[in-house]
Amino acid sequence: MAGISESRSELLSWLNDLLKLNYTKVEQCGTGAAYCQIMDSIYKDLPMNRVNFNAGSEYEYFTNYKILQSCFTRHKIEKSVLVERLVKCRFQDNLEFLQWIKKYWSQHKDESEYDPEARRKARAGGASSPPVSVNKRPASSSTASKPQLRNVRTNIIQNSMRKPSN
């Protein structure tokens, strides 16, 4: 990713400041929730009540990425989202995507105020602060036992294939 000089700590500082979070690792972005809210800070049209900041399993992460993908489609953002890699919560994949999304945010965010906590409170149950420990992964995530996961993966992969990579 040429031209992007933000370090991991600079990106985390920006993310935590923008969204009023307490993320300590880039890998925590792998749930997709923070990526959704970054896009919501630009467009203010994501259904934040459906974004799960408490997701603890890959199949829950896929729901967040489906919401993100619908935002990309709606706003004609031609960026392939490598969901299968991001949900593994690995550092390098999430660092590269976070760098890209910050650059996109810098180019498209207007000067209007954004209240991330109020947007998260719209979530059923009113939980305004997401957990810090988002580093857990399921013991097994068999797609055969989770039909909704297979459908979400298929939809995301099909949508990603339609978009040229930037």
Short mmCIF file of C-alpha atoms in Angstrom, two decimals:
data_model
loop_
_atom_site.label_atom_id
_atom_site.label_comp_id
_atom_site.label_asym_id
_atom_site.label_seq_id
_atom_site.Cartn_x
_atom_site.Cartn_y
_atom_site.Cartn_z
CA MET A 1 0.00 0.00 0.00
CA ALA A 2 2.21 2.78 -1.26
CA GLY A 3 1.89 6.21 0.24
CA ILE A 4 0.36 5.14 3.54
CA SER A 5 2.62 5.87 6.44
CA GLU A 6 0.38 5.40 9.47
CA SER A 7 1.78 2.96 11.98
CA ARG A 8 -0.31 0.48 13.89
CA SER A 9 -0.35 2.77 16.93
CA GLU A 10 -1.33 5.84 14.86
CA LEU A 11 -4.19 3.91 13.26
CA LEU A 12 -5.44 2.61 16.60
CA SER A 13 -5.27 6.10 18.09
CA TRP A 14 -7.27 7.51 15.15
CA LEU A 15 -9.81 4.67 15.34
CA ASN A 16 -10.30 4.94 19.10
CA ASP A 17 -10.62 8.72 18.91
CA LEU A 18 -13.07 8.65 16.00
CA LEU A 19 -15.30 5.88 17.39
CA LYS A 20 -14.69 6.33 21.14
CA LEU A 21 -13.42 2.76 21.43
CA ASN A 22 -10.71 1.10 23.48
CA TYR A 23 -9.18 -1.19 20.88
CA THR A 24 -5.65 -2.23 21.76
CA LYS A 25 -4.90 -4.35 18.69
CA VAL A 26 -5.53 -3.94 14.97
CA GLU A 27 -6.73 -7.57 14.97
CA GLN A 28 -9.83 -6.49 16.91
CA CYS A 29 -11.09 -4.85 13.72
CA GLY A 30 -11.56 -8.33 12.27
CA THR A 31 -15.12 -8.48 13.63
CA GLY A 32 -16.08 -5.87 11.02
CA ALA A 33 -17.97 -3.72 13.54
CA ALA A 34 -15.43 -0.86 13.58
CA TYR A 35 -15.21 -0.88 9.77
CA CYS A 36 -19.00 -0.52 9.63
CA GLN A 37 -18.96 2.39 12.02
CA ILE A 38 -16.14 4.15 10.17
CA MET A 39 -18.31 4.03 7.04
CA ASP A 40 -21.30 5.19 9.10
CA SER A 41 -19.26 8.20 10.20
CA ILE A 42 -18.99 9.19 6.53
CA TYR A 43 -22.47 8.37 5.22
CA LYS A 44 -24.56 8.10 8.41
CA ASP A 45 -26.79 5.51 6.74
CA LEU A 46 -25.65 2.15 8.06
CA PRO A 47 -28.13 0.22 10.19
CA MET A 48 -25.96 0.46 13.30
CA ASN A 49 -28.68 -1.34 15.26
CA ARG A 50 -27.69 -4.47 13.31
CA VAL A 51 -23.91 -4.12 13.77
CA ASN A 52 -22.71 -6.48 16.48
CA PHE A 53 -19.82 -5.05 18.51
CA ASN A 54 -20.09 -8.03 20.87
CA ALA A 55 -19.60 -10.62 18.11
CA GLY A 56 -17.49 -13.50 19.30
CA SER A 57 -17.72 -15.99 16.42
CA GLU A 58 -16.79 -15.84 12.77
CA TYR A 59 -20.38 -16.36 11.68
CA GLU A 60 -21.35 -13.24 13.67
CA TYR A 61 -18.50 -11.32 12.05
CA PHE A 62 -19.89 -12.24 8.61
CA THR A 63 -23.15 -10.46 9.44
CA ASN A 64 -21.17 -7.27 10.11
CA TYR A 65 -19.34 -7.66 6.79
CA LYS A 66 -22.63 -8.15 4.98
CA ILE A 67 -23.73 -4.76 6.35
CA LEU A 68 -20.39 -3.26 5.26
CA GLN A 69 -20.73 -4.78 1.78
CA SER A 70 -24.23 -3.35 1.38
CA CYS A 71 -22.78 0.10 2.20
CA PHE A 72 -20.07 -0.37 -0.43
CA THR A 73 -22.66 -1.44 -2.99
CA ARG A 74 -25.04 1.44 -2.15
CA HIS A 75 -22.26 4.03 -2.46
CA LYS A 76 -20.62 2.37 -5.49
CA ILE A 77 -17.34 1.77 -3.67
CA GLU A 78 -15.27 -0.48 -5.89
CA LYS A 79 -13.07 -2.16 -3.32
CA SER A 80 -12.82 -5.90 -2.83
CA VAL A 81 -13.23 -6.80 0.81
CA LEU A 82 -11.34 -10.00 1.57
CA VAL A 83 -13.79 -11.08 4.25
CA GLU A 84 -12.52 -14.65 4.51
CA ARG A 85 -9.13 -13.25 5.54
CA LEU A 86 -10.31 -10.35 7.72
CA VAL A 87 -12.53 -12.54 9.92
CA LYS A 88 -9.47 -14.60 10.90
CA CYS A 89 -8.45 -11.48 12.92
CA ARG A 90 -4.88 -11.59 11.69
CA PHE A 91 -2.74 -8.49 12.03
CA GLN A 92 -1.49 -7.96 8.46
CA ASP A 93 -4.85 -8.38 6.70
CA ASN A 94 -6.62 -6.03 9.10
CA LEU A 95 -3.75 -3.52 9.09
CA GLU A 96 -3.92 -3.23 5.30
CA PHE A 97 -7.70 -2.87 5.27
CA LEU A 98 -7.63 -0.35 8.13
CA GLN A 99 -5.03 1.68 6.22
CA TRP A 100 -7.23 1.63 3.13
CA ILE A 101 -10.39 2.56 5.03
CA LYS A 102 -8.63 5.44 6.83
CA LYS A 103 -7.42 6.80 3.50
CA TYR A 104 -10.97 6.48 2.11
CA TRP A 105 -12.35 8.22 5.22
CA SER A 106 -9.84 11.07 4.85
CA GLN A 107 -10.95 11.62 1.26
CA HIS A 108 -14.72 11.43 1.88
CA LYS A 109 -15.55 12.55 5.43
CA ASP A 110 -17.08 16.00 5.65
CA GLU A 111 -16.75 18.39 8.59
CA SER A 112 -20.02 17.41 10.24
CA GLU A 113 -20.02 16.14 13.82
CA TYR A 114 -20.38 12.41 14.43
CA ASP A 115 -21.43 10.90 17.74
CA PRO A 116 -20.30 7.25 17.64
CA GLU A 117 -21.68 6.39 21.07
CA ALA A 118 -25.15 7.71 20.22
CA ARG A 119 -25.10 5.73 16.96
CA ARG A 120 -24.13 2.56 18.86
CA LYS A 121 -26.85 3.17 21.45
CA ALA A 122 -29.35 2.68 18.66
CA ARG A 123 -28.40 -0.99 18.97
CA ALA A 124 -31.01 -3.12 20.70
CA GLY A 125 -30.19 -3.29 24.39
CA GLY A 126 -28.49 0.10 24.36
CA ALA A 127 -24.94 -1.18 24.78
CA SER A 128 -22.85 1.85 23.94
CA SER A 129 -19.37 0.55 24.61
CA PRO A 130 -18.13 -2.50 22.78
CA PRO A 131 -15.91 -5.00 24.54
CA VAL A 132 -12.17 -4.50 24.46
CA SER A 133 -11.46 -8.23 24.08
CA VAL A 134 -12.59 -9.07 20.57
CA ASN A 135 -9.70 -11.42 20.00
CA LYS A 136 -11.56 -14.68 20.57
CA ARG A 137 -12.30 -17.11 17.79
CA PRO A 138 -14.68 -20.06 17.77
CA ALA A 139 -13.32 -23.52 18.45
CA SER A 140 -14.83 -24.69 15.19
CA SER A 141 -16.84 -22.85 12.60
CA SER A 142 -18.22 -25.53 10.36
CA THR A 143 -20.30 -23.98 7.61
CA ALA A 144 -22.39 -27.15 7.43
CA SER A 145 -23.73 -26.51 10.94
CA LYS A 146 -24.40 -22.83 10.24
CA PRO A 147 -26.46 -22.40 7.07
CA GLN A 148 -26.75 -18.63 7.52
CA LEU A 149 -22.94 -18.39 7.45
CA ARG A 150 -22.82 -20.15 4.10
CA ASN A 151 -25.40 -17.74 2.67
CA VAL A 152 -23.61 -14.66 3.99
CA ARG A 153 -20.27 -15.90 2.66
CA THR A 154 -21.78 -16.66 -0.73
CA ASN A 155 -23.41 -13.23 -0.98
CA ILE A 156 -20.27 -11.39 0.11
CA ILE A 157 -18.03 -13.40 -2.19
CA GLN A 158 -20.41 -12.90 -5.13
CA ASN A 159 -20.60 -9.17 -4.44
CA SER A 160 -16.81 -8.94 -4.11
CA MET A 161 -16.31 -10.69 -7.43
CA ARG A 162 -18.41 -8.05 -9.18
CA LYS A 163 -16.15 -5.27 -7.96
CA PRO A 164 -12.73 -4.62 -9.46
CA SER A 165 -9.93 -4.45 -6.91
CA ASN A 166 -8.38 -1.03 -6.23
#
